[in-house]
């Protein structure tokens, strides 16, 4: 397994999105997705927990997430 310091959006499904368009985000690193969208407290609060979440993921275990 190769680990990098960045995670990229490579695929996904967005259902009933208001202004969020998957095609605008595919290929971007997670940091760019969240900072371009002006997510409050991303850098100081959300980024560390997102990094931990993604490091624990396994390719053989699907994840469903509701926001």
Short mmCIF file of C-alpha atoms in Angstrom, two decimals:
data_model
loop_
_atom_site.label_atom_id
_atom_site.label_comp_id
_atom_site.label_asym_id
_atom_site.label_seq_id
_atom_site.Cartn_x
_atom_site.Cartn_y
_atom_site.Cartn_z
CA UNK A 1 0.00 0.00 0.00
CA UNK A 2 1.36 3.38 -0.98
CA UNK A 3 0.61 6.24 1.40
CA UNK A 4 0.75 9.83 0.40
CA UNK A 5 0.03 12.94 2.37
CA UNK A 6 -2.93 13.79 0.13
CA UNK A 7 -6.16 12.07 -0.80
CA UNK A 8 -7.90 12.74 -4.10
CA UNK A 9 -11.52 12.42 -5.18
CA UNK A 10 -11.51 9.80 -7.93
CA UNK A 11 -15.13 8.64 -7.94
CA UNK A 12 -18.39 9.21 -6.14
CA UNK A 13 -22.10 9.66 -6.31
CA UNK A 14 -24.00 12.79 -5.33
CA UNK A 15 -27.75 12.55 -4.96
CA UNK A 16 -29.94 15.64 -4.68
CA UNK A 17 -27.04 18.07 -4.57
CA UNK A 18 -27.99 21.71 -4.47
CA UNK A 19 -24.90 23.47 -5.82
CA UNK A 20 -22.27 20.73 -5.39
CA UNK A 21 -21.22 19.24 -8.73
CA UNK A 22 -19.13 16.08 -8.73
CA UNK A 23 -17.63 16.87 -12.13
CA UNK A 24 -16.14 20.07 -10.68
CA UNK A 25 -14.36 18.16 -7.91
CA UNK A 26 -13.12 14.91 -9.49
CA UNK A 27 -9.33 14.79 -9.48
CA UNK A 28 -8.91 17.44 -6.80
CA UNK A 29 -7.22 16.75 -3.46
CA UNK A 30 -9.56 16.83 -0.47
CA UNK A 31 -7.91 19.97 0.86
CA UNK A 32 -8.69 21.84 -2.37
CA UNK A 33 -12.30 20.64 -2.36
CA UNK A 34 -12.88 21.86 1.17
CA UNK A 35 -10.96 25.13 0.97
CA UNK A 36 -12.46 26.12 -2.39
CA UNK A 37 -15.89 25.62 -0.86
CA UNK A 38 -14.98 27.72 2.15
CA UNK A 39 -15.80 25.01 4.69
CA UNK A 40 -15.65 26.70 8.12
CA UNK A 41 -12.88 25.43 10.43
CA UNK A 42 -11.63 22.93 7.84
CA UNK A 43 -7.93 23.50 8.49
CA UNK A 44 -7.99 23.52 12.27
CA UNK A 45 -10.79 21.07 13.09
CA UNK A 46 -11.97 18.97 10.17
CA UNK A 47 -8.75 18.26 8.27
CA UNK A 48 -7.10 16.15 11.02
CA UNK A 49 -10.19 13.97 11.51
CA UNK A 50 -10.70 13.53 7.75
CA UNK A 51 -7.08 12.45 7.39
CA UNK A 52 -7.52 9.85 10.15
CA UNK A 53 -10.75 8.62 8.53
CA UNK A 54 -9.12 8.14 5.12
CA UNK A 55 -6.03 6.44 6.55
CA UNK A 56 -8.27 3.82 8.15
CA UNK A 57 -10.13 3.01 4.92
CA UNK A 58 -9.61 -0.32 3.25
CA UNK A 59 -10.17 -0.88 -0.50
CA UNK A 60 -12.12 -4.05 0.31
CA UNK A 61 -14.58 -2.31 2.65
CA UNK A 62 -17.18 0.02 1.09
CA UNK A 63 -18.19 3.18 2.91
CA UNK A 64 -21.51 4.99 2.76
CA UNK A 65 -21.60 8.50 4.15
CA UNK A 66 -24.51 10.84 4.78
CA UNK A 67 -23.88 14.50 5.29
#
